[in-house]
Short mmCIF file of C-alpha atoms and ligand atoms in Angstrom, two decimals:
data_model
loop_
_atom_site.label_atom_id
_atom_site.label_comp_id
_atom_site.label_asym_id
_atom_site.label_seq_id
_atom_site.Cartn_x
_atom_site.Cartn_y
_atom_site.Cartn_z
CA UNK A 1 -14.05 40.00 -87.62
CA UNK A 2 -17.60 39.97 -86.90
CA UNK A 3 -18.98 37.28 -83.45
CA UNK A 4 -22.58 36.58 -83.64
CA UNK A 5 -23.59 37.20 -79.56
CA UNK A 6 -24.04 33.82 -77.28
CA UNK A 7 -26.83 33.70 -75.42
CA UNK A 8 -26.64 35.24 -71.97
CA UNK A 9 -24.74 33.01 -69.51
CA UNK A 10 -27.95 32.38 -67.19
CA UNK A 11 -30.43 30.23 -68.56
CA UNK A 12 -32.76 27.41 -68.42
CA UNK A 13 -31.43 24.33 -70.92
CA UNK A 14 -35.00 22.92 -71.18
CA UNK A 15 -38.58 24.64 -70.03
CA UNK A 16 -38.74 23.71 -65.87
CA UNK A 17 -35.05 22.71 -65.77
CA UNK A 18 -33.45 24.70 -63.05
CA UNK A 19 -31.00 28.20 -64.05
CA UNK A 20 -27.79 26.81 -65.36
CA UNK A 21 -24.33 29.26 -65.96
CA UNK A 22 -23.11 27.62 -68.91
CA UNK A 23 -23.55 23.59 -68.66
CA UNK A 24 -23.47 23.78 -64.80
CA UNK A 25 -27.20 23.87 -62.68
CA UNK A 26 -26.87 26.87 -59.99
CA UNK A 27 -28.78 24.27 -57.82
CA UNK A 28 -25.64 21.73 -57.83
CA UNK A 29 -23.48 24.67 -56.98
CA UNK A 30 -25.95 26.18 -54.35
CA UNK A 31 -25.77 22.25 -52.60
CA UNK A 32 -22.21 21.94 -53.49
CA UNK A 33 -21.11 25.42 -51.78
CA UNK A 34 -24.14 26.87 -49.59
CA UNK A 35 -25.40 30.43 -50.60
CA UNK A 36 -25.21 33.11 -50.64
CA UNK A 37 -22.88 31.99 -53.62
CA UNK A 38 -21.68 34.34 -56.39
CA UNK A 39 -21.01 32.48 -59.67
CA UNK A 40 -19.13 33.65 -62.74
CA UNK A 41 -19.03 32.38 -66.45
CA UNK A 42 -15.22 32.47 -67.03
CA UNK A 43 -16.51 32.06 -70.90
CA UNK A 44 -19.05 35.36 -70.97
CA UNK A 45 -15.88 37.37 -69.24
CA UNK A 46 -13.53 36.39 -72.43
CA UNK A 47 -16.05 36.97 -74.81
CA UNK A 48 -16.58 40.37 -73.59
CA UNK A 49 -12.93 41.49 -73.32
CA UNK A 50 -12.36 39.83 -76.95
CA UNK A 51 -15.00 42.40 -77.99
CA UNK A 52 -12.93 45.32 -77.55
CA UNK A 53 -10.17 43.81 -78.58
CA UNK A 54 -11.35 43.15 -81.83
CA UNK A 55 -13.12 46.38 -82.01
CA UNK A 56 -9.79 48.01 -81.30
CA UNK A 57 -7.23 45.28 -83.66
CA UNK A 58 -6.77 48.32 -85.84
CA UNK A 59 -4.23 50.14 -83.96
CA UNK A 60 -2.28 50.26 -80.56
CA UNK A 61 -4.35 49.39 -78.14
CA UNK A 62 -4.06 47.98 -74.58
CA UNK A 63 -7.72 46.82 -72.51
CA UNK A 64 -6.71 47.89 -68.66
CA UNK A 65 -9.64 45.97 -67.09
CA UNK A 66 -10.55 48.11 -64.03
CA UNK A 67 -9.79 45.86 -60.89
CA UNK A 68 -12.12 47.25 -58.80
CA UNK A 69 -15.31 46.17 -60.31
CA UNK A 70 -14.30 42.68 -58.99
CA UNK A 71 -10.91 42.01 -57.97
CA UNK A 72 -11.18 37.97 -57.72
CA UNK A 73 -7.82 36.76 -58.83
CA UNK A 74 -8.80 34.02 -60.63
CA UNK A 75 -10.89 36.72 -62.65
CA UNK A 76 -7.95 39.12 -63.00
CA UNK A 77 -5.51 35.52 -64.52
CA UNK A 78 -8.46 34.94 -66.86
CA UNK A 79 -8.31 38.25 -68.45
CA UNK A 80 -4.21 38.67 -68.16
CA UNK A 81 -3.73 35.49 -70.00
CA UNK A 82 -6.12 36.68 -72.62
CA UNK A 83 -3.50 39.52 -73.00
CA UNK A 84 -5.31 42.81 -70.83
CA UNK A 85 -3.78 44.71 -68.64
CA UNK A 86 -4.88 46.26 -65.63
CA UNK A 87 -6.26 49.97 -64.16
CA UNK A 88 -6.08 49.97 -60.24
CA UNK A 89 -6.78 52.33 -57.76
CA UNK A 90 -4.69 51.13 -54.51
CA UNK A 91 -1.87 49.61 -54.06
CA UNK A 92 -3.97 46.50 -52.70
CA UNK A 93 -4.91 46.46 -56.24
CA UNK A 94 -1.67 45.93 -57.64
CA UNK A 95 -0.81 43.12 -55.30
CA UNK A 96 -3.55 41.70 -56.38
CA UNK A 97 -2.38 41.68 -60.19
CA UNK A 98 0.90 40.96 -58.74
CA UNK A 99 -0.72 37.67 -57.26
CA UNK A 100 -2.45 37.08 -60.40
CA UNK A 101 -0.52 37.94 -62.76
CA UNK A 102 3.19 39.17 -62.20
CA UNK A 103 3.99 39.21 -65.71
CA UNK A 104 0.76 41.80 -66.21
CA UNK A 105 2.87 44.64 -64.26
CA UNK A 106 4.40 46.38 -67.48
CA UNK A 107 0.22 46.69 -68.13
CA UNK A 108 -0.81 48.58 -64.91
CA UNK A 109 -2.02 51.81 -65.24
CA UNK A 110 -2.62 53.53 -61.71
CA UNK A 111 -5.52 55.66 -61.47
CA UNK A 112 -6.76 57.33 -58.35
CA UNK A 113 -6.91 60.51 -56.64
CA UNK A 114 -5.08 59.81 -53.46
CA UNK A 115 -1.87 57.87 -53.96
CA UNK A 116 0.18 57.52 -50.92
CA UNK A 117 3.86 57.31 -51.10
CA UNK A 118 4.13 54.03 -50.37
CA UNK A 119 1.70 52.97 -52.73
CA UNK A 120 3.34 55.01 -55.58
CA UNK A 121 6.99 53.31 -54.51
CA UNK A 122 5.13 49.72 -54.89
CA UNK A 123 4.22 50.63 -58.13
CA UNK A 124 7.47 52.39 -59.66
CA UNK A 125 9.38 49.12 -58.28
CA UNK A 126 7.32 46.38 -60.30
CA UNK A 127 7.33 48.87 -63.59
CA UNK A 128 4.19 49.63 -64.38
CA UNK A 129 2.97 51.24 -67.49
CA UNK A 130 1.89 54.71 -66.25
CA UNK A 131 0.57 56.98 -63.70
CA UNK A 132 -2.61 58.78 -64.47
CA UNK A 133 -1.68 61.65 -61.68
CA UNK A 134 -5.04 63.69 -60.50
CA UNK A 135 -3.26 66.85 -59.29
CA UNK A 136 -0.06 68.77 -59.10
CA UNK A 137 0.92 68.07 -55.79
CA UNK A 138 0.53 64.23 -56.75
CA UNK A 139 3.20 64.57 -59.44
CA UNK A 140 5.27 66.47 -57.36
CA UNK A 141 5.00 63.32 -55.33
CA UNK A 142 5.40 61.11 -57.53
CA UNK A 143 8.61 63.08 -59.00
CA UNK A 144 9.73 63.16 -55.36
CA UNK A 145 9.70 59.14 -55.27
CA UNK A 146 11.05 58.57 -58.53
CA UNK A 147 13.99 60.44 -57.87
CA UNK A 148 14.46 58.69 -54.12
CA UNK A 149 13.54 55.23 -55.99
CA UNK A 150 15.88 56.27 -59.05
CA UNK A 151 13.15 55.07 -61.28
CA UNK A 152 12.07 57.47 -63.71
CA UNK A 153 7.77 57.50 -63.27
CA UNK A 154 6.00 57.69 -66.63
CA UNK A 155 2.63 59.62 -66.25
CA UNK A 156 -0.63 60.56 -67.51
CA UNK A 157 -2.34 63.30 -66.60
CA UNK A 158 -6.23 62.80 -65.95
CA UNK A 159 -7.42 65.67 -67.16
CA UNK A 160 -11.57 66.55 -66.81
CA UNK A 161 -13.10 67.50 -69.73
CA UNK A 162 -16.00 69.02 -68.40
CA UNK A 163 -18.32 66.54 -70.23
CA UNK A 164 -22.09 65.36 -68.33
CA UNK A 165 -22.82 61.85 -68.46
CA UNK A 166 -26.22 61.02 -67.85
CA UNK A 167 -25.55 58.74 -65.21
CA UNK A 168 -26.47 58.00 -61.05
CA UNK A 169 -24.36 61.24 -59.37
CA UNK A 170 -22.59 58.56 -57.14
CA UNK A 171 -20.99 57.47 -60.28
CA UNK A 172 -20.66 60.49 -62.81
CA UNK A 173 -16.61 61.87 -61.88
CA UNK A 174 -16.55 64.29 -65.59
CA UNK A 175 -17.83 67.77 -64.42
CA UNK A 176 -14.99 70.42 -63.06
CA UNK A 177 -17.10 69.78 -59.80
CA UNK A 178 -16.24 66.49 -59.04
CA UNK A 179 -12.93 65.92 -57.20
CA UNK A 180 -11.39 63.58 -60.18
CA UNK A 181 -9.06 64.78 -62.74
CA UNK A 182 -7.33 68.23 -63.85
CA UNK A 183 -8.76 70.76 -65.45
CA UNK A 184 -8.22 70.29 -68.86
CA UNK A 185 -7.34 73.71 -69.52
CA UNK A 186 -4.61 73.65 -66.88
CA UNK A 187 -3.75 70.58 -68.48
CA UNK A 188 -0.85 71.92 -70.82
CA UNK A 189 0.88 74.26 -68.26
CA UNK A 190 1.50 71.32 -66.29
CA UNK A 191 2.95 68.79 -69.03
CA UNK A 192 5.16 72.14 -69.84
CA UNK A 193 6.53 72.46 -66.19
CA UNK A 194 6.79 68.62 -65.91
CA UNK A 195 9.51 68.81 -69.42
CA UNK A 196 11.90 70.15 -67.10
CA UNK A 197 11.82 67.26 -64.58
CA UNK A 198 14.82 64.14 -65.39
CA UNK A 199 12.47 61.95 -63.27
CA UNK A 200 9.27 62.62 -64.72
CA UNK A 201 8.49 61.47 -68.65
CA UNK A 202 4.92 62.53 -69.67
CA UNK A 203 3.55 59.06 -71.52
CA UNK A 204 -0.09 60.21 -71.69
CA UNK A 205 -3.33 61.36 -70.66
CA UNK A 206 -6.47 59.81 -69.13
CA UNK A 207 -10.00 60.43 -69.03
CA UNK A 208 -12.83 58.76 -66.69
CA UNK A 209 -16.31 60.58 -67.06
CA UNK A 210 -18.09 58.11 -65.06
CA UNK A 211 -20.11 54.68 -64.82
CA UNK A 212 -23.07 53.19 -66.43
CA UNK A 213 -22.96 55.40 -68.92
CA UNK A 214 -25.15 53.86 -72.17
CA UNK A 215 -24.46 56.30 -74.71
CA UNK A 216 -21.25 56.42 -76.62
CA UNK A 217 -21.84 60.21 -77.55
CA UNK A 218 -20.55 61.35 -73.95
CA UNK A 219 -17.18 59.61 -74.65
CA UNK A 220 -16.74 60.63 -78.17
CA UNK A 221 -17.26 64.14 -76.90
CA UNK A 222 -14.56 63.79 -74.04
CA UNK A 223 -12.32 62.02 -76.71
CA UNK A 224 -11.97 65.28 -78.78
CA UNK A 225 -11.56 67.50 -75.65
CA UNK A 226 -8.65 65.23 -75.75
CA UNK A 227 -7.60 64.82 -78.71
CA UNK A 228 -7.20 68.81 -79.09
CA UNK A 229 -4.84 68.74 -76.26
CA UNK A 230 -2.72 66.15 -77.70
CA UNK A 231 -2.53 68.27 -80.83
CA UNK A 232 -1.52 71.31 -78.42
CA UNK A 233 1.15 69.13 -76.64
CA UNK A 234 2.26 68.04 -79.85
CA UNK A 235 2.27 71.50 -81.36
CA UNK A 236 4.62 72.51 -77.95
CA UNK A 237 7.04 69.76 -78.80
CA UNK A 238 5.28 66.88 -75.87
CA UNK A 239 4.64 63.85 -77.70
CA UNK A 240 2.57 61.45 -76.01
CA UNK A 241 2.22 57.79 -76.44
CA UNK A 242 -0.85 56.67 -74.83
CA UNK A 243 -4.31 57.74 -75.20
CA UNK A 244 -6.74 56.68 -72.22
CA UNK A 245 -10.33 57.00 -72.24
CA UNK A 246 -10.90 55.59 -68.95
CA UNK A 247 -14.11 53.26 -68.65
CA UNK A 248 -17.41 53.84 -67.57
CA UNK A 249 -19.52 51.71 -70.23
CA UNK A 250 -22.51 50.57 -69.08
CA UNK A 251 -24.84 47.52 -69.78
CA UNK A 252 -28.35 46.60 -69.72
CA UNK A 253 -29.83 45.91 -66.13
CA UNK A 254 -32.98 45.03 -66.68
CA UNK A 255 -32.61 41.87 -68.68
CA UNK A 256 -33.91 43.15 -71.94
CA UNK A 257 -32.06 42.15 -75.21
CA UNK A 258 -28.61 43.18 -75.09
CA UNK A 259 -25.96 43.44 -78.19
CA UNK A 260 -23.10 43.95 -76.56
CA UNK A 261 -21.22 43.86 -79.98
CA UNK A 262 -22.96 46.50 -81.74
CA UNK A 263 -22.46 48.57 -78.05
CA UNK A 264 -18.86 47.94 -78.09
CA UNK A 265 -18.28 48.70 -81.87
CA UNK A 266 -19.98 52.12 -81.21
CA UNK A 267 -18.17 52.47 -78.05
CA UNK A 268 -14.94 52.12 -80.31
CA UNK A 269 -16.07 54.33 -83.00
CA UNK A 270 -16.81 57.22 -81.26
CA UNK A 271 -13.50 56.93 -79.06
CA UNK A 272 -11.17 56.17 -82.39
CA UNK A 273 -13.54 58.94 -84.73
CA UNK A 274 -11.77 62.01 -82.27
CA UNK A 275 -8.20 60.32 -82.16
CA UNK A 276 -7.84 60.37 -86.04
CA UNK A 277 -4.90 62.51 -85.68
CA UNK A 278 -3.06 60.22 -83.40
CA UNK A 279 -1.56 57.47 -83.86
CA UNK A 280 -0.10 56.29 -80.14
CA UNK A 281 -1.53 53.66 -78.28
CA UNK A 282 -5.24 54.00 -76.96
CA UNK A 283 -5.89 52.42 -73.29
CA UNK A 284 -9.13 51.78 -72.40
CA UNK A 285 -10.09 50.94 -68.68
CA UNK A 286 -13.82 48.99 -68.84
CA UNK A 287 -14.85 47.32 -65.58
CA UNK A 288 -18.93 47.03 -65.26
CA UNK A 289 -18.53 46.14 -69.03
CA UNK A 290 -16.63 43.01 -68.61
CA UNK A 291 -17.98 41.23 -65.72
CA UNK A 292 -21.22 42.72 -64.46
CA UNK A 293 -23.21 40.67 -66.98
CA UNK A 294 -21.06 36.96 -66.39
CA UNK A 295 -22.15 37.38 -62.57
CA UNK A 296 -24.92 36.30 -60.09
CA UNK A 297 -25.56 36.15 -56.82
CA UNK A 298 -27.63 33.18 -55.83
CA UNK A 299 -29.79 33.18 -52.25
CA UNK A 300 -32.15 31.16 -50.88
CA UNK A 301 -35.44 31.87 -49.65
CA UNK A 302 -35.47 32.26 -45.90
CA UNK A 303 -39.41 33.65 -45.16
CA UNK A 304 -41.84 34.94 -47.05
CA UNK A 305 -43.86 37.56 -44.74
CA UNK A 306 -46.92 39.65 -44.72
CA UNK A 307 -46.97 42.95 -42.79
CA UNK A 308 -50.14 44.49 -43.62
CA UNK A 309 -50.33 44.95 -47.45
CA UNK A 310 -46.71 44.53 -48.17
CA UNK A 311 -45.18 41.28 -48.93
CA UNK A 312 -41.22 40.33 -47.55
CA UNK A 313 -39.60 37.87 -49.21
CA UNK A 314 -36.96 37.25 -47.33
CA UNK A 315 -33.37 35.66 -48.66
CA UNK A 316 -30.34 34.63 -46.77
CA UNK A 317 -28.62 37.00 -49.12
CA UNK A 318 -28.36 40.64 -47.77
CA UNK A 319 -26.77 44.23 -48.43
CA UNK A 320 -23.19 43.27 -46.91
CA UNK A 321 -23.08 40.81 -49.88
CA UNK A 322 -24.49 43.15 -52.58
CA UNK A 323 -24.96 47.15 -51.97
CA UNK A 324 -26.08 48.47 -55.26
CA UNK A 325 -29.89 48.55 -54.32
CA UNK A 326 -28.96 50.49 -51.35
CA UNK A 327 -25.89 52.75 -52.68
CA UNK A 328 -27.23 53.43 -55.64
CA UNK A 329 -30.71 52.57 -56.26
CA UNK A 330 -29.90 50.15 -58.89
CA UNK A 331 -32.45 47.38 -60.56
CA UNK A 332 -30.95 43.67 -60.54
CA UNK A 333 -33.34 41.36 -61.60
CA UNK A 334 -34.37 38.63 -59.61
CA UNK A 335 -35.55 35.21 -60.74
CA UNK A 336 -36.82 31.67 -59.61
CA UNK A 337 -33.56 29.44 -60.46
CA UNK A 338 -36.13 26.51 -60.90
CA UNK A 339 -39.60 28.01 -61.69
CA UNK A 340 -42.61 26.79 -59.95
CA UNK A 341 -46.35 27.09 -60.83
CA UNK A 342 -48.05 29.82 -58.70
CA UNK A 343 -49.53 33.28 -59.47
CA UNK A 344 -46.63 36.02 -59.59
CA UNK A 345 -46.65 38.82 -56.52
CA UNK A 346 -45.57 42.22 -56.08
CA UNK A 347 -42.84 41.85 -53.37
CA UNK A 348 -40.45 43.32 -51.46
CA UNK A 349 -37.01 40.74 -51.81
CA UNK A 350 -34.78 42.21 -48.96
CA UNK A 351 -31.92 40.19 -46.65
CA UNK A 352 -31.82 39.83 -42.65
CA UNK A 353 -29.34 42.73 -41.94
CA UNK A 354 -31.11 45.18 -39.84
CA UNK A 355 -31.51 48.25 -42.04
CA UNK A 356 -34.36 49.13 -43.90
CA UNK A 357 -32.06 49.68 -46.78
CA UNK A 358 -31.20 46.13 -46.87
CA UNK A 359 -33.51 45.44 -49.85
CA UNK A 360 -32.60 43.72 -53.48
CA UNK A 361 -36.12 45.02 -55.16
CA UNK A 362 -39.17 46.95 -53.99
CA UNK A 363 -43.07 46.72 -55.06
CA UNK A 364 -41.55 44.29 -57.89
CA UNK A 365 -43.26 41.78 -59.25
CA UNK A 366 -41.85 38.26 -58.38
CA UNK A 367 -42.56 34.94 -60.08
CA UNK A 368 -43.98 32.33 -56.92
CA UNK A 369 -41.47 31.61 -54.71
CA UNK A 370 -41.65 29.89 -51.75
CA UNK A 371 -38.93 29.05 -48.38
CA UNK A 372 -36.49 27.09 -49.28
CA UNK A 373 -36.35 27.98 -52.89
CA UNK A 374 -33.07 29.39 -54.59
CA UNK A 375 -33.03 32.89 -56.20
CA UNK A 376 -30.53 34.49 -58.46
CA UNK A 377 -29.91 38.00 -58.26
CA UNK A 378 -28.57 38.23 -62.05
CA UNK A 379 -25.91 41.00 -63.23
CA UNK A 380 -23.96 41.02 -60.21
CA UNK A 381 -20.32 40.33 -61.83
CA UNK A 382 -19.14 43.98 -61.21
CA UNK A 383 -19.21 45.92 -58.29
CA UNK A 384 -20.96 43.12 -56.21
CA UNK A 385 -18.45 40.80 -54.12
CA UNK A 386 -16.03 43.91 -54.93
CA UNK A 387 -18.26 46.27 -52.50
CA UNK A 388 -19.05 43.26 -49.95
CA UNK A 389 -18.50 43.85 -46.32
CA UNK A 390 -18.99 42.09 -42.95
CA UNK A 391 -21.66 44.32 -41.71
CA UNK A 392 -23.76 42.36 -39.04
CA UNK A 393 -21.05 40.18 -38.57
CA UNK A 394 -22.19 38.07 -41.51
CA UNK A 395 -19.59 36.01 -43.90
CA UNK A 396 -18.34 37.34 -46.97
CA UNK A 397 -20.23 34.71 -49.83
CA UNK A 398 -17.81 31.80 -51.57
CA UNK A 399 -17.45 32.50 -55.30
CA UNK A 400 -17.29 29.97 -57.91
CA UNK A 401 -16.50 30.60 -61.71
CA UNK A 402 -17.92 28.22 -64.46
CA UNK A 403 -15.47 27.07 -67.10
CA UNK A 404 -17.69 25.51 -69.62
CA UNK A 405 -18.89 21.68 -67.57
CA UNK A 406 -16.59 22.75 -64.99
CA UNK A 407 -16.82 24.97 -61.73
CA UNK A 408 -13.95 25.77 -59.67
CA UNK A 409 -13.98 27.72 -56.12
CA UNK A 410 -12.38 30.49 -56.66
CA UNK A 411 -13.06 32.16 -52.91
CA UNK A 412 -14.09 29.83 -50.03
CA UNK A 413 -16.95 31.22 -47.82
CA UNK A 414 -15.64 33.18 -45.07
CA UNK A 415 -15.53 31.78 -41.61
CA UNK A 416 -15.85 33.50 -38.09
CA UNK A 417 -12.35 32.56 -37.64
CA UNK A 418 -11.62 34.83 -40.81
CA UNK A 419 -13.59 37.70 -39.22
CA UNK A 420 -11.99 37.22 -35.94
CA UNK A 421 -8.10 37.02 -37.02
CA UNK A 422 -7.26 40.76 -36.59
CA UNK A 423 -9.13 41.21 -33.39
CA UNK A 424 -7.47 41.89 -30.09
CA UNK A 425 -9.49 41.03 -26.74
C1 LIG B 501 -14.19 52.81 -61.84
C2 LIG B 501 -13.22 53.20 -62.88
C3 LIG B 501 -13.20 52.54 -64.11
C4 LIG B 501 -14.19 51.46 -64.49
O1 LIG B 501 -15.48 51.94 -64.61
P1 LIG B 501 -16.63 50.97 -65.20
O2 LIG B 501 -17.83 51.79 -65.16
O3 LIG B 501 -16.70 49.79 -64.30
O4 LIG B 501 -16.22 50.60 -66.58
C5 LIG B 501 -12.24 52.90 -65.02
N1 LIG B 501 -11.33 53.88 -64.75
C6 LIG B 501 -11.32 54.54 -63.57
C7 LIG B 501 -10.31 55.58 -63.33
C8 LIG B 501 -12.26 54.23 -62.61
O5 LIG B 501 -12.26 54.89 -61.45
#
């Protein structure tokens, strides 16, 4: 089945109208819930995770949306009803599906490279599907648990297939340097040591090479690292069921066109192209992919200020809401939600918290804006709200998501109260 792309969820209905997401005007929603205000197009988010899907409708196949790209539970019963499942990396995170989405546990895979025992007994109590273990002394763990719990654990091993992904270092987790993963090439002495175990059943293996990563020729590559060692396991009598390939597909951030079909359906190919020889179920675990692009964070316009050459503009919005500038040097791009005649300038947009890192965009050119206008920070779906703190003492934003005409709240703004509970004077 073949989708012809929508148009991006941000947009302006008619020349000078203001930015809608979907049929609703971010300036209703900015007076209706105050900014800094993340908003969500529950339609882009369906559309996106109905692209692998389809891509994948030719075998087994399960779509473990990563949680911690953005971990809004209205966001994680969107994509549960629409039949994913989930990859976490906490136990938080499964609560959260639990919250969401009880009848999602049976499609919980648990990545992560620190799992605490407590965390690992949450998780072999609600059932989930597997456990992609990071070490030996984690399945030792997790073998230690299972037997206390009487649960037998099904696992994965995340093996690291040595692969480079041309990606920000913060982000790239596929050498043997980084701390993720097994060695692949201890990979098969462990699955044999693991045969012996009555708690243990060895279900699969995972892969994650990293984030943002545009090219699909970096995952095809770690696929048949993988797919060799399946054939090995096989070959030893281990038959797996499950195939993961982590996540780590990455979009378009500076607002050029973007086909997210044909990305996806090459995505797919290269993944499926080194499985030929196995016919299990393949788990995928895309996070950035699914929501970055339905997102926005929308600010308003506090000063704009001179300070010698440079101009500030300066938006209520700041780093505790949205870190990527800051972590990771990322581009979002920034634009006018109702555009105003006026000469463009080369700006600096940064927020109030007192860091010079606090910025959203340096020496970028700006369309006019002046105080008081509204700004929308666009492709801020993943890894934005997720990685949003209370530094400066400053509220966490409200989020809204955009069903078509209708927006719901799906996070009130946070309140001092909030950030005052778990103190003790
Ligand atoms: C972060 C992460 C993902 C999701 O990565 P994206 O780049 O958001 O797709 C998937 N799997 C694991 C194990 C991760 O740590």
């Amino acid at each position: 089945m073949t989708q012809t792309p929508s148009p991006r969820p941000f947009h302006h209905p008619q020349p000078g109208s203001a930015l809608h997401c979907g049929k609703v005007s971010l300036e209703t929603l900015a007076r209706r819930y105050g900014t800094p205000l993340y908003v969500y197009s529950a339609e882009q988010i369906a559309e996106r995770l109905n692209l692998f899907q389809q891509a994948l409708a030719g075998r087994s196949h399960l779509v473990c949306y990563a949680v911690k790209a953005n971990s809004a539970l209205a966001i994680l019963k969107l994509l549960a009803d629409r039949g994913a499942g989930f990859d976490i990396v906490s136990g938080g995170e499964l609560e959260r599906v639990l919250a969401a989405a009880p009848e999602a546990a049976g499609r919980v895979v648990f990545s992560g490279v620190g799992k605490t025992a407590a965390e690992i007994d949450l998780a072999l109590t609600a059932g989930i599907l597997e456990f992609n273990v990071e070490s030996e002394a984690e399945l030792a763990l997790l073998a230690a648990r299972a037997r206390k719990l009487k649960r037998s654990a099904r696992f994965a091993l995340r093996v690291n297939p040595d692969v480079f992904a041309d990606t920000h270092p913060y982000i790239s987790t596929g050498l043997r340097e980084h701390k993720f993963g097994i060695d692949i090439r201890q990979a098969l002495g462990i699955y044999k040591s693991a045969a012996g175990n009555r708690w243990l059943e060895a279900h699969g293996v995972s892969v994650h090479i990293g984030s943002q990563i545009r090219s699909a020729q970096p995952f095809g590559k770690a696929m048949e690292r993988v797919g060799k060692l399946v054939a090995q396991l096989k070959h030893e009598g281990i038959e797996l069921k499950c195939v993961d390939a982590g996540g780590g597909l990455g979009i378009d951030y500076h607002g050029g066109a973007f086909d997210a079909a044909a990305k996806v359906a090459e995505y797919a190919a290269a993944i499926q192209g080194a499985l030929a020889n196995f016919d299990g179920r393949l788990l995928i675990e895309p996070g950035r992919f699914l929501v970055a692009q339905a997102g926005a964070l929308v600010a308003r316009v506090l000063t704009v200020k001179r300070n010698g050459k440079k101009t500030f503009v300066i938006t209520d919005a700041a780093m505790n809401d949205l870190i990527r500038p800051a972590l990771y040097q990322a581009h979002h791009e920034i634009v006018p939600v109702r555009p105003r005649p006026g000469r463009p300038r080369v700006v600096d947009v940064v927020g109030p918290v007192c860091e010079s890192g606090d910025f959203f965009a340096r020496d970028r050119k700006l369309a006019h804006v002046e105080p008081g206008d509204l700004v929308a920070l666009l492709d801020a779906g993943a890894y934005g709200m997720a990685q949003s703190s209370n530094y400066n003492t400053r509220m966490r934003p409200a989020e809204v998501l955009v069903e078509g005409a209708r927006a719901r709240l799906i996070r009130r703004r946070e309140t001092m109260a909030d950030l005052l509970a778990p103190e003790i004077l």
